[in-house]
Coordinates of C-alpha atoms in Angstrom, one line a residue:
Chain K
M127 CA 9.1 -15.1 -25.3
T128 CA 8.1 -12.9 -22.4
R129 CA 10.3 -14.7 -20.2
T130 CA 13.6 -13.8 -22.2
L131 CA 12.3 -10.2 -22.4
L132 CA 12.0 -10.2 -18.7
T133 CA 15.5 -11.4 -18.2
R134 CA 16.8 -9.0 -20.7
V135 CA 15.3 -6.1 -19.1
A136 CA 16.3 -7.3 -15.6
L137 CA 19.9 -7.6 -16.6
A138 CA 19.9 -4.2 -18.3
A139 CA 18.4 -2.7 -15.0
L140 CA 21.1 -4.5 -13.0
I141 CA 23.9 -3.0 -15.1
V142 CA 22.5 0.6 -14.8
A143 CA 22.0 0.1 -11.1
A144 CA 25.5 -0.9 -10.5
W145 CA 26.7 2.0 -12.7
E146 CA 24.6 4.4 -10.5
L147 CA 25.4 2.7 -7.0
L148 CA 29.1 1.9 -7.4
P149 CA 30.2 5.7 -7.7
R150 CA 27.5 7.0 -5.3
S151 CA 28.5 4.5 -2.6
G152 CA 32.3 5.4 -3.0
V153 CA 33.3 1.9 -4.1
V154 CA 34.4 3.4 -7.4
N155 CA 35.8 7.1 -7.4
P156 CA 32.8 9.1 -8.7
V157 CA 35.3 11.5 -10.2
F158 CA 36.4 8.7 -12.6
L159 CA 33.0 7.1 -13.1
T160 CA 30.0 9.4 -13.3
P161 CA 26.8 7.9 -12.0
A162 CA 24.3 6.8 -14.7
S163 CA 21.8 9.4 -13.7
E164 CA 24.3 12.2 -14.2
V165 CA 25.3 11.0 -17.5
A166 CA 21.7 10.8 -18.6
R167 CA 21.3 14.4 -17.5
T168 CA 24.3 15.3 -19.3
I169 CA 23.1 13.6 -22.5
W170 CA 19.9 15.7 -22.2
E171 CA 21.7 18.9 -21.9
L172 CA 23.9 18.2 -24.9
F173 CA 20.8 17.2 -26.8
T174 CA 18.6 20.3 -25.9
S175 CA 21.5 22.7 -26.5
G176 CA 22.0 21.2 -30.1
E177 CA 25.6 20.3 -29.3
L178 CA 25.0 16.6 -29.8
A179 CA 23.2 17.0 -33.1
V180 CA 26.4 19.1 -34.4
H181 CA 28.8 16.4 -33.6
A182 CA 26.6 13.5 -34.5
R183 CA 26.1 15.2 -37.9
V184 CA 29.8 15.5 -38.5
S185 CA 30.3 11.9 -37.6
L186 CA 27.4 10.6 -39.6
V187 CA 28.7 12.4 -42.8
R188 CA 32.2 10.8 -42.3
I189 CA 30.5 7.4 -41.9
L190 CA 28.2 7.7 -44.9
E191 CA 31.1 8.8 -47.1
G192 CA 33.6 6.2 -46.0
L193 CA 31.1 3.4 -45.9
G194 CA 29.4 4.7 -49.2
L195 CA 32.9 4.7 -50.9
A196 CA 33.5 1.2 -49.6
I197 CA 30.1 -0.1 -51.0
V198 CA 30.5 1.6 -54.3
L199 CA 34.1 0.1 -55.0
G200 CA 33.7 -3.1 -52.9
V201 CA 30.5 -4.5 -54.3
P202 CA 31.5 -4.4 -58.0
L203 CA 35.0 -5.5 -57.1
G204 CA 33.5 -8.5 -55.0
L205 CA 31.0 -9.3 -57.9
G206 CA 34.0 -9.5 -60.5
M207 CA 36.2 -11.5 -58.0
G208 CA 33.3 -13.9 -57.2
A209 CA 32.5 -14.4 -60.8
F210 CA 35.8 -14.6 -62.6
R211 CA 38.3 -16.9 -61.0
G212 CA 41.2 -15.5 -63.1
F213 CA 40.4 -12.0 -61.9
E214 CA 40.1 -13.2 -58.3
R215 CA 43.6 -15.1 -58.6
A216 CA 45.1 -11.9 -59.9
V217 CA 44.0 -9.5 -57.2
D218 CA 43.9 -11.9 -54.3
A219 CA 47.5 -11.5 -53.1
P220 CA 47.4 -7.6 -52.9
L221 CA 44.1 -7.7 -51.4
Q222 CA 45.0 -10.3 -48.8
A223 CA 48.0 -8.2 -47.8
G224 CA 46.0 -5.0 -47.8
R225 CA 43.3 -6.6 -45.5
Q226 CA 46.1 -7.4 -43.0
I227 CA 47.1 -3.8 -42.7
S228 CA 45.2 -2.1 -39.8
A229 CA 43.4 1.0 -40.9
I230 CA 44.7 2.7 -37.8
A231 CA 48.2 1.9 -38.9
L232 CA 47.5 3.5 -42.3
F233 CA 46.2 6.8 -40.7
P234 CA 49.6 8.5 -40.7
V235 CA 49.9 7.7 -44.3
F236 CA 46.6 9.0 -45.2
I237 CA 47.3 12.1 -43.2
L238 CA 50.5 12.4 -45.2
F239 CA 48.7 12.2 -48.4
F240 CA 45.2 13.8 -47.8
G241 CA 46.1 16.1 -44.9
I242 CA 44.7 16.4 -41.5
G243 CA 41.1 17.3 -42.8
E244 CA 37.9 15.3 -43.7
L245 CA 39.5 13.4 -46.6
S246 CA 42.0 11.4 -44.5
K247 CA 39.2 10.5 -42.0
V248 CA 37.0 9.3 -44.7
M249 CA 39.7 7.2 -46.3
I250 CA 40.5 5.5 -42.9
I251 CA 36.6 4.8 -42.7
F252 CA 36.5 3.5 -46.2
W253 CA 39.6 1.3 -45.6
A254 CA 38.2 -0.4 -42.4
S255 CA 34.8 -1.0 -43.9
L256 CA 36.0 -2.0 -47.4
W257 CA 37.1 -5.6 -46.4
P258 CA 33.9 -6.8 -44.8
V259 CA 31.8 -5.4 -47.9
L260 CA 34.2 -6.9 -50.4
L261 CA 34.6 -10.3 -48.8
S262 CA 30.9 -10.8 -48.2
T263 CA 30.2 -9.9 -51.7
V264 CA 32.7 -12.5 -53.1
A265 CA 31.3 -15.2 -50.7
G266 CA 27.7 -14.2 -51.8
V267 CA 28.4 -14.5 -55.5
K268 CA 30.2 -17.8 -55.0
G269 CA 27.3 -19.1 -52.9
V270 CA 24.8 -18.5 -55.7
D271 CA 23.1 -21.7 -56.6
P272 CA 24.5 -22.8 -59.9
V273 CA 21.1 -24.3 -60.7
L274 CA 19.6 -20.8 -60.9
V275 CA 22.5 -19.6 -63.3
R276 CA 21.6 -22.7 -65.5
S277 CA 18.0 -22.0 -65.3
A278 CA 18.3 -18.4 -66.2
R279 CA 20.8 -19.2 -69.0
S280 CA 18.3 -21.8 -70.4
M281 CA 15.9 -18.9 -70.8
G282 CA 18.4 -16.9 -72.8
A283 CA 19.9 -14.7 -69.9
R284 CA 23.5 -13.6 -70.7
R285 CA 26.4 -11.6 -69.1
G286 CA 24.5 -8.4 -68.0
T287 CA 21.1 -9.8 -67.4
L288 CA 22.5 -12.8 -65.5
F289 CA 24.3 -10.3 -63.1
R290 CA 21.4 -8.0 -62.8
K291 CA 18.5 -10.6 -62.5
V292 CA 20.2 -13.6 -60.9
I293 CA 23.6 -13.0 -59.3
L294 CA 23.1 -9.8 -57.6
P295 CA 19.7 -10.5 -55.9
A296 CA 20.9 -14.0 -55.1
A297 CA 24.1 -12.4 -53.3
A298 CA 22.1 -9.5 -51.9
P299 CA 21.6 -11.1 -48.4
S300 CA 25.3 -11.8 -48.1
I301 CA 26.2 -8.2 -49.5
F302 CA 24.0 -6.6 -46.8
T303 CA 25.5 -8.6 -43.9
G304 CA 28.9 -7.4 -45.2
V305 CA 27.5 -3.7 -45.3
R306 CA 26.4 -3.9 -41.7
L307 CA 29.7 -5.5 -40.6
G308 CA 31.4 -2.7 -42.5
A309 CA 29.4 -0.2 -40.7
A310 CA 30.5 -1.6 -37.2
Y311 CA 34.1 -1.4 -38.4
A312 CA 33.5 2.2 -39.6
F313 CA 32.4 3.2 -36.2
M314 CA 35.6 1.7 -34.5
V315 CA 37.9 3.6 -36.7
L316 CA 35.7 6.7 -36.8
V317 CA 36.5 7.4 -33.1
A318 CA 40.1 6.7 -33.5
A319 CA 40.2 9.3 -36.6
E320 CA 38.2 11.9 -34.6
M321 CA 40.8 11.8 -31.8
I322 CA 43.5 13.0 -34.2
G323 CA 43.2 16.5 -35.7
A324 CA 39.5 16.8 -35.4
N325 CA 37.4 19.7 -33.9
A326 CA 34.0 18.1 -34.1
G327 CA 32.4 14.7 -34.0
L328 CA 31.4 12.3 -31.3
G329 CA 34.8 10.7 -31.1
F330 CA 36.4 14.4 -30.8
L331 CA 33.8 15.0 -28.0
V332 CA 34.9 11.9 -26.1
L333 CA 38.7 12.7 -26.2
N334 CA 38.1 16.5 -25.8
S335 CA 36.0 16.0 -22.7
Q336 CA 38.5 13.8 -21.0
E337 CA 41.2 16.4 -21.8
V338 CA 39.2 19.2 -20.2
F339 CA 38.1 16.9 -17.4
A340 CA 34.6 17.1 -18.3
I341 CA 34.1 13.4 -17.1
P342 CA 30.3 13.3 -17.3
R343 CA 30.3 14.7 -20.8
M344 CA 32.9 12.1 -21.8
Y345 CA 30.7 9.3 -20.7
A346 CA 27.7 11.1 -22.2
A347 CA 29.5 11.0 -25.6
I348 CA 30.5 7.4 -25.2
V349 CA 26.8 6.4 -24.6
A350 CA 25.8 8.6 -27.7
L351 CA 28.4 6.9 -29.7
A352 CA 26.9 3.4 -28.8
A353 CA 23.2 4.7 -29.4
F354 CA 24.4 6.2 -32.8
G355 CA 26.1 2.9 -33.8
L356 CA 22.8 1.0 -32.8
A357 CA 20.6 3.4 -34.9
V358 CA 22.7 3.1 -38.0
N359 CA 22.6 -0.7 -37.7
A360 CA 18.8 -0.5 -37.2
V361 CA 18.4 1.5 -40.3
L362 CA 20.7 -0.8 -42.4
L363 CA 18.7 -3.8 -41.0
A364 CA 15.6 -2.2 -42.0
A365 CA 16.8 -1.5 -45.5
E366 CA 18.0 -5.2 -45.7
R367 CA 14.5 -6.6 -44.6
R368 CA 12.9 -4.4 -47.2
A369 CA 15.3 -5.5 -49.9
T370 CA 15.3 -9.2 -49.1
A371 CA 11.6 -9.5 -48.0
W372 CA 11.4 -12.9 -49.7
R373 CA 13.6 -14.6 -47.1
E374 CA 11.2 -13.5 -44.3
A375 CA 8.3 -15.1 -46.4
A376 CA 9.3 -18.6 -45.7
G377 CA 8.2 -18.3 -42.1
T378 CA 4.7 -16.9 -42.8
Chain D
M174 CA 18.2 -31.0 -96.1
T175 CA 15.6 -31.7 -98.7
T176 CA 13.3 -33.5 -96.3
P177 CA 9.8 -31.7 -96.2
L178 CA 9.1 -29.8 -92.9
S179 CA 6.4 -32.1 -91.8
T180 CA 8.6 -35.3 -91.5
R181 CA 11.6 -33.5 -90.3
P182 CA 12.3 -34.5 -86.6
A183 CA 11.7 -31.8 -84.0
I184 CA 15.0 -32.8 -82.6
R185 CA 18.0 -34.6 -84.3
V186 CA 20.8 -35.7 -82.2
A187 CA 23.6 -36.8 -84.3
H188 CA 26.9 -38.6 -83.1
V189 CA 26.9 -36.7 -79.8
T190 CA 29.9 -37.5 -77.6
K191 CA 30.6 -35.8 -74.3
S192 CA 33.8 -36.5 -72.2
Y193 CA 34.7 -34.7 -69.0
R194 CA 38.4 -34.1 -68.5
G195 CA 39.8 -35.7 -65.3
A196 CA 41.3 -33.7 -62.6
G197 CA 45.1 -33.9 -62.8
A198 CA 46.2 -37.5 -63.4
A199 CA 42.6 -39.0 -63.0
P200 CA 41.4 -40.4 -66.0
G201 CA 38.8 -38.6 -68.0
L202 CA 35.2 -39.6 -68.0
L203 CA 33.1 -40.4 -71.1
A204 CA 29.6 -39.5 -70.4
L205 CA 27.9 -39.7 -73.7
D206 CA 29.4 -42.0 -76.5
D207 CA 28.2 -41.4 -80.0
V208 CA 24.6 -40.9 -79.2
S209 CA 22.2 -40.5 -82.2
L210 CA 18.4 -40.0 -81.7
D211 CA 15.5 -38.5 -83.4
V212 CA 12.6 -36.9 -81.4
R213 CA 9.4 -36.7 -83.7
R214 CA 7.5 -33.5 -83.8
G215 CA 4.9 -33.5 -81.0
E216 CA 5.9 -36.8 -79.4
L217 CA 6.5 -37.3 -75.7
L218 CA 9.9 -39.3 -75.6
A219 CA 11.4 -40.6 -72.2
L220 CA 15.1 -41.0 -71.8
L221 CA 15.3 -43.9 -69.4
G222 CA 18.5 -45.0 -67.8
P223 CA 20.3 -45.9 -64.5
S224 CA 21.5 -43.0 -62.4
G225 CA 24.5 -41.3 -63.6
C226 CA 24.1 -42.9 -67.2
G227 CA 24.4 -39.4 -69.0
K228 CA 20.7 -39.0 -69.8
S229 CA 20.7 -35.7 -67.9
T230 CA 23.8 -34.6 -69.7
L231 CA 22.2 -35.5 -73.0
L232 CA 19.2 -33.2 -72.1
H233 CA 21.5 -30.5 -71.2
V234 CA 23.4 -30.9 -74.6
I235 CA 19.9 -30.5 -76.4
G236 CA 19.2 -27.5 -74.2
G237 CA 22.5 -25.9 -75.1
L238 CA 23.7 -25.7 -71.6
V239 CA 26.4 -28.3 -72.0
Q240 CA 28.9 -28.4 -75.0
A241 CA 29.6 -31.7 -76.8
E242 CA 31.1 -33.1 -79.8
G243 CA 28.6 -34.0 -82.6
Q244 CA 25.5 -32.1 -83.5
V245 CA 22.1 -31.3 -82.1
V246 CA 19.5 -29.8 -84.5
V247 CA 16.3 -28.5 -83.2
N248 CA 13.7 -27.6 -85.8
G249 CA 16.3 -27.5 -88.5
A250 CA 18.6 -25.1 -86.6
P251 CA 21.9 -26.4 -85.1
V252 CA 22.1 -25.9 -81.3
R253 CA 24.8 -23.6 -80.3
G254 CA 23.7 -22.4 -77.0
P255 CA 20.6 -22.0 -74.8
G256 CA 17.5 -20.5 -76.5
L257 CA 14.0 -19.8 -75.9
D258 CA 13.0 -22.4 -78.5
R259 CA 13.6 -24.9 -75.8
G260 CA 12.3 -24.7 -72.4
I261 CA 13.9 -26.7 -69.6
V262 CA 12.3 -28.0 -66.3
F263 CA 14.8 -28.9 -63.7
Q264 CA 14.6 -31.4 -60.9
D265 CA 15.3 -29.1 -58.2
Y266 CA 12.6 -26.5 -59.7
A267 CA 15.3 -23.8 -60.1
L268 CA 12.8 -21.1 -59.1
F269 CA 14.3 -17.6 -58.2
P270 CA 13.4 -17.5 -54.5
W271 CA 13.5 -13.5 -54.6
R272 CA 10.8 -13.4 -57.1
T273 CA 7.0 -14.0 -56.5
V274 CA 5.4 -16.9 -58.4
L275 CA 4.0 -14.4 -61.1
A276 CA 7.5 -12.8 -61.5
N277 CA 9.1 -16.3 -61.8
V278 CA 6.7 -17.3 -64.5
A279 CA 7.4 -14.2 -66.3
F280 CA 11.0 -14.4 -66.4
G281 CA 11.4 -15.9 -69.8
L282 CA 8.9 -13.4 -71.2
E283 CA 11.2 -10.6 -69.8
M284 CA 14.2 -12.4 -71.7
K285 CA 11.9 -12.5 -74.7
G286 CA 11.5 -8.6 -74.4
L287 CA 7.7 -8.5 -74.0
P288 CA 6.2 -5.5 -72.4
A289 CA 5.2 -5.7 -68.8
P290 CA 1.4 -5.9 -69.2
E291 CA 1.8 -8.6 -71.8
R292 CA 4.1 -10.5 -69.5
S293 CA 1.6 -10.4 -66.5
R294 CA -1.3 -11.4 -68.8
I295 CA 0.6 -14.5 -70.1
A296 CA 2.1 -15.4 -66.8
R297 CA -1.4 -15.2 -65.0
E298 CA -2.9 -17.3 -67.9
Q299 CA -0.3 -20.0 -67.2
L300 CA -0.6 -19.9 -63.6
R301 CA -4.4 -20.4 -64.1
L302 CA -3.8 -23.4 -66.3
V303 CA -1.6 -25.1 -63.6
G304 CA -4.3 -24.0 -60.9
L305 CA -2.0 -21.7 -58.8
S306 CA -3.8 -18.4 -59.7
A307 CA -4.2 -17.8 -55.9
F308 CA -0.6 -18.0 -55.2
E309 CA 0.9 -15.5 -57.8
D310 CA 2.0 -13.2 -55.0
R311 CA 3.7 -15.9 -53.0
Y312 CA 7.4 -16.6 -52.9
P313 CA 8.8 -20.1 -53.9
S314 CA 9.7 -20.8 -50.3
Q315 CA 6.0 -20.6 -49.3
L316 CA 5.0 -23.4 -51.7
S317 CA 5.1 -27.1 -51.6
G318 CA 7.4 -29.2 -53.9
G319 CA 4.5 -30.1 -56.2
M320 CA 3.3 -26.4 -56.4
K321 CA 7.0 -25.4 -57.1
Q322 CA 7.3 -27.8 -60.0
R323 CA 4.0 -26.6 -61.4
V324 CA 5.3 -23.0 -61.3
A325 CA 8.5 -24.3 -63.1
L326 CA 6.4 -26.0 -65.7
A327 CA 4.2 -22.8 -66.0
R328 CA 7.5 -20.8 -66.5
A329 CA 8.7 -22.9 -69.2
L330 CA 5.3 -23.0 -71.2
A331 CA 5.0 -19.3 -70.7
F332 CA 7.4 -18.4 -73.4
D333 CA 6.1 -20.9 -75.6
P334 CA 9.1 -23.0 -76.7
D335 CA 8.8 -25.6 -79.4
V336 CA 10.3 -28.2 -77.3
L337 CA 10.0 -29.0 -73.5
L338 CA 13.1 -30.6 -71.9
M339 CA 12.3 -32.0 -68.6
D340 CA 15.2 -33.4 -66.3
E341 CA 13.7 -35.8 -63.8
P342 CA 11.1 -33.1 -62.8
F343 CA 9.1 -35.3 -60.5
A344 CA 11.8 -37.3 -58.8
A345 CA 11.9 -35.2 -55.6
L346 CA 8.2 -35.4 -55.2
D347 CA 6.2 -37.9 -53.0
A348 CA 4.4 -40.6 -54.8
Q349 CA 0.9 -39.0 -54.8
T350 CA 2.0 -35.6 -55.9
R351 CA 4.1 -37.2 -58.6
E352 CA 1.2 -39.3 -60.1
L353 CA -0.9 -35.9 -60.0
L354 CA 1.7 -34.0 -61.8
Q355 CA 2.3 -36.8 -64.3
I356 CA -1.4 -36.7 -65.3
E357 CA -1.2 -32.9 -65.4
L358 CA 1.8 -33.2 -67.8
L359 CA -0.2 -35.5 -70.0
R360 CA -3.0 -33.0 -70.2
V361 CA -0.4 -30.1 -70.9
W362 CA 1.0 -32.2 -73.8
E363 CA -2.4 -33.0 -75.2
R364 CA -3.5 -29.4 -75.0
T365 CA -0.3 -27.8 -76.3
G366 CA 0.9 -30.6 -78.8
K367 CA 4.5 -29.7 -77.6
T368 CA 7.5 -32.0 -78.3
I369 CA 8.7 -33.2 -74.9
V370 CA 11.7 -35.0 -73.9
F371 CA 11.5 -36.5 -70.3
V372 CA 14.6 -37.7 -68.5
T373 CA 13.5 -40.4 -65.8
H374 CA 15.1 -43.4 -64.0
S375 CA 11.6 -44.8 -63.2
I376 CA 10.3 -47.4 -65.6
D377 CA 6.8 -46.7 -64.6
E378 CA 6.9 -43.1 -65.2
A379 CA 8.4 -43.6 -68.7
V380 CA 5.7 -46.1 -69.6
F381 CA 3.0 -44.0 -68.2
L382 CA 4.0 -40.8 -69.9
A383 CA 5.9 -41.6 -72.9
Q384 CA 5.0 -42.6 -76.5
R385 CA 8.5 -43.8 -77.0
V386 CA 11.2 -44.8 -74.5
A387 CA 14.8 -44.6 -75.3
V388 CA 16.8 -46.7 -73.0
I389 CA 20.3 -45.3 -72.2
T390 CA 23.1 -47.6 -71.3
A391 CA 25.3 -47.3 -68.2
R392 CA 28.2 -45.0 -68.7
P393 CA 29.3 -44.2 -71.2
G394 CA 25.8 -43.4 -72.3
R395 CA 24.6 -44.9 -75.5
V396 CA 21.1 -45.4 -76.8
K397 CA 20.4 -49.2 -76.1
E398 CA 17.1 -49.3 -77.7
V399 CA 14.0 -47.1 -78.6
L400 CA 10.7 -48.8 -77.5
D401 CA 7.3 -48.0 -78.6
V402 CA 4.7 -47.5 -75.8
E403 CA 1.1 -48.4 -77.0
L404 CA -1.4 -47.9 -74.3
P405 CA -5.1 -47.3 -74.5
S406 CA -5.8 -43.6 -74.5
P407 CA -6.5 -41.3 -72.9
R408 CA -3.9 -42.7 -70.3
H409 CA -5.1 -40.5 -67.6
A410 CA -8.8 -41.4 -67.9
R411 CA -8.5 -44.7 -66.0
D412 CA -6.2 -47.0 -64.3
V413 CA -3.9 -47.6 -67.2
R414 CA -1.1 -49.1 -65.1
S415 CA -3.2 -52.2 -64.6
T416 CA -3.6 -53.0 -68.3
P417 CA -1.8 -56.0 -69.8
E418 CA -0.3 -53.5 -72.4
F419 CA 1.3 -51.5 -69.4
T420 CA 2.6 -54.5 -67.7
A421 CA 4.1 -55.9 -70.9
C422 CA 5.8 -52.6 -71.7
R423 CA 7.0 -52.3 -68.2
H424 CA 8.6 -55.8 -68.3
A425 CA 10.3 -55.3 -71.6
L426 CA 11.9 -52.2 -70.3
W427 CA 12.9 -53.8 -67.0
E428 CA 14.7 -56.4 -68.9
L429 CA 16.7 -53.9 -70.9
L430 CA 17.4 -51.8 -68.0
S431 CA 18.3 -54.4 -65.3
E432 CA 21.6 -55.2 -67.2
E433 CA 22.6 -51.6 -67.1
V434 CA 21.7 -50.9 -63.5
T435 CA 23.9 -54.0 -62.5
R436 CA 26.6 -52.7 -64.9
A437 CA 26.4 -49.2 -63.4
S438 CA 26.6 -50.4 -59.8
G439 CA 29.4 -52.6 -60.3
E440 CA 31.3 -49.8 -62.1
A441 CA 30.7 -47.3 -59.4
S442 CA 31.8 -49.6 -56.7
A443 CA 35.0 -50.5 -58.7
A444 CA 35.9 -47.0 -59.5
P445 CA 34.4 -44.7 -57.1
A446 CA 36.6 -41.9 -58.0
V447 CA 35.1 -41.3 -61.4
A448 CA 31.6 -42.2 -60.4
T449 CA 30.4 -38.7 -60.4
P450 CA 31.2 -36.2 -63.1
P451 CA 33.1 -33.0 -62.0
R452 CA 30.8 -30.5 -60.7
R453 CA 30.2 -27.6 -63.0
G454 CA 30.2 -24.6 -60.7
L455 CA 29.1 -21.1 -61.3
L456 CA 32.3 -20.0 -62.8
G457 CA 32.1 -22.6 -65.5
A458 CA 28.5 -21.4 -66.2
F459 CA 29.7 -18.0 -66.4
A460 CA 32.5 -18.8 -68.8
R461 CA 30.1 -20.6 -71.1
A462 CA 27.7 -17.9 -70.9
F463 CA 30.1 -15.3 -71.7
S464 CA 31.9 -17.2 -74.6
R465 CA 28.5 -17.7 -76.2
R466 CA 27.5 -14.1 -76.3
A467 CA 27.5 -13.8 -80.0
A468 CA 25.5 -17.1 -80.4

């Protein structure tokens, strides 16, 4: 336990050290790769000036709206597909085709329809995060132990009750996994969306910094994006642990 | 129809036939063939038969989970679907892993529409009776197999059904736990006076528990014979398995069953493709649940 922790810390330190020393020693051009310490200082400056918070908030709102929409539509659709084979067959072909269309490829279409503003950015995030949410929900419902359904039915549970009290809680772990995966996808397309026609957001900060040749700021924004992604994942993981505490119980 | 209530059987199974359609060109499967059987009020009846003989199917037909031709009448009312007048205890416990022990026991009471304090009170009482009061806040994954089956029994008893249907409930347990639970079941039966139908493939279990044993033939399932078990009572008070009555009964059942087991294993090796009935998935369960909404 402590040994793995030690190797993890050592490896992280090694990477940071290389990041610091390669540009400082001149092996890598320091103009292109800002040393780690300077990036850290830039992050601190962005943080204390409040600039980081402005961009982070804009990005967070886009993520929450896009991912939220994906959950609100993806989970009920997935529940329906998992439970009714006829419905699944009917919608399977268009959904499979839709899944193959890259969210990035659809961005011009979204801009055409929804303009260059917030809506097209939210839509692209929605599109990217919908699929993992949807497919995990379908898999979750299909994976529900039929014995549990039979047991609930034997006690008089029907349609709505069966969904609410058996299918949904049984599929919850799988749905949560899909949501976390959806959040990761959301981050990927967020950056792409913010690089086109945006004037705020962490993705905007990365591209804009590069364009004005504020290279330390560019790296600072990239690191901030990574930290932001980790934070969102941690929050989702905590929510998942809370909601599915019964799974942890087995070990205690 | 004019029979007085007291002599009317708790469960009447009349000409029940159940066949499963074969997949594609495969031949269909006859699981139950014209089964008729009466279960007396307050008796513990065992359905004994070789593996795959359809005894579990028969139990599920009585439980209303499986549709079949023929008629099943429980307390004068024809069975059209599952209902809280019948409690089923499954072999694999079928506890909801996301619910605590207490919430599992309260499930049927929720379905019955009882208010929360009432549910907790009844559930606690039932847990006390199976000796699991200390575990009400645990999750099923934290319990042993024997404890899980006690919880399942408490859950079925909590909503106070007229009949208890038990589908090989102790088959997955180790020998000692099984004996303990058998004794516990006898106590429950004596205490509550419930009509119990108990499916098993163990002759010993059938003789130890049941007042009557219905021997089911190898597929297609038919009632071959119904045997009375007369043992000195109470059965759990001493080593009833060593009595001559037990041995005699055991032997009689063994004779009846051995042909069926031979027949079942012969059939299974000759036609392995039809040896297992088609698995009824979640979707099937849904379809049935929804189609029966009005029932």
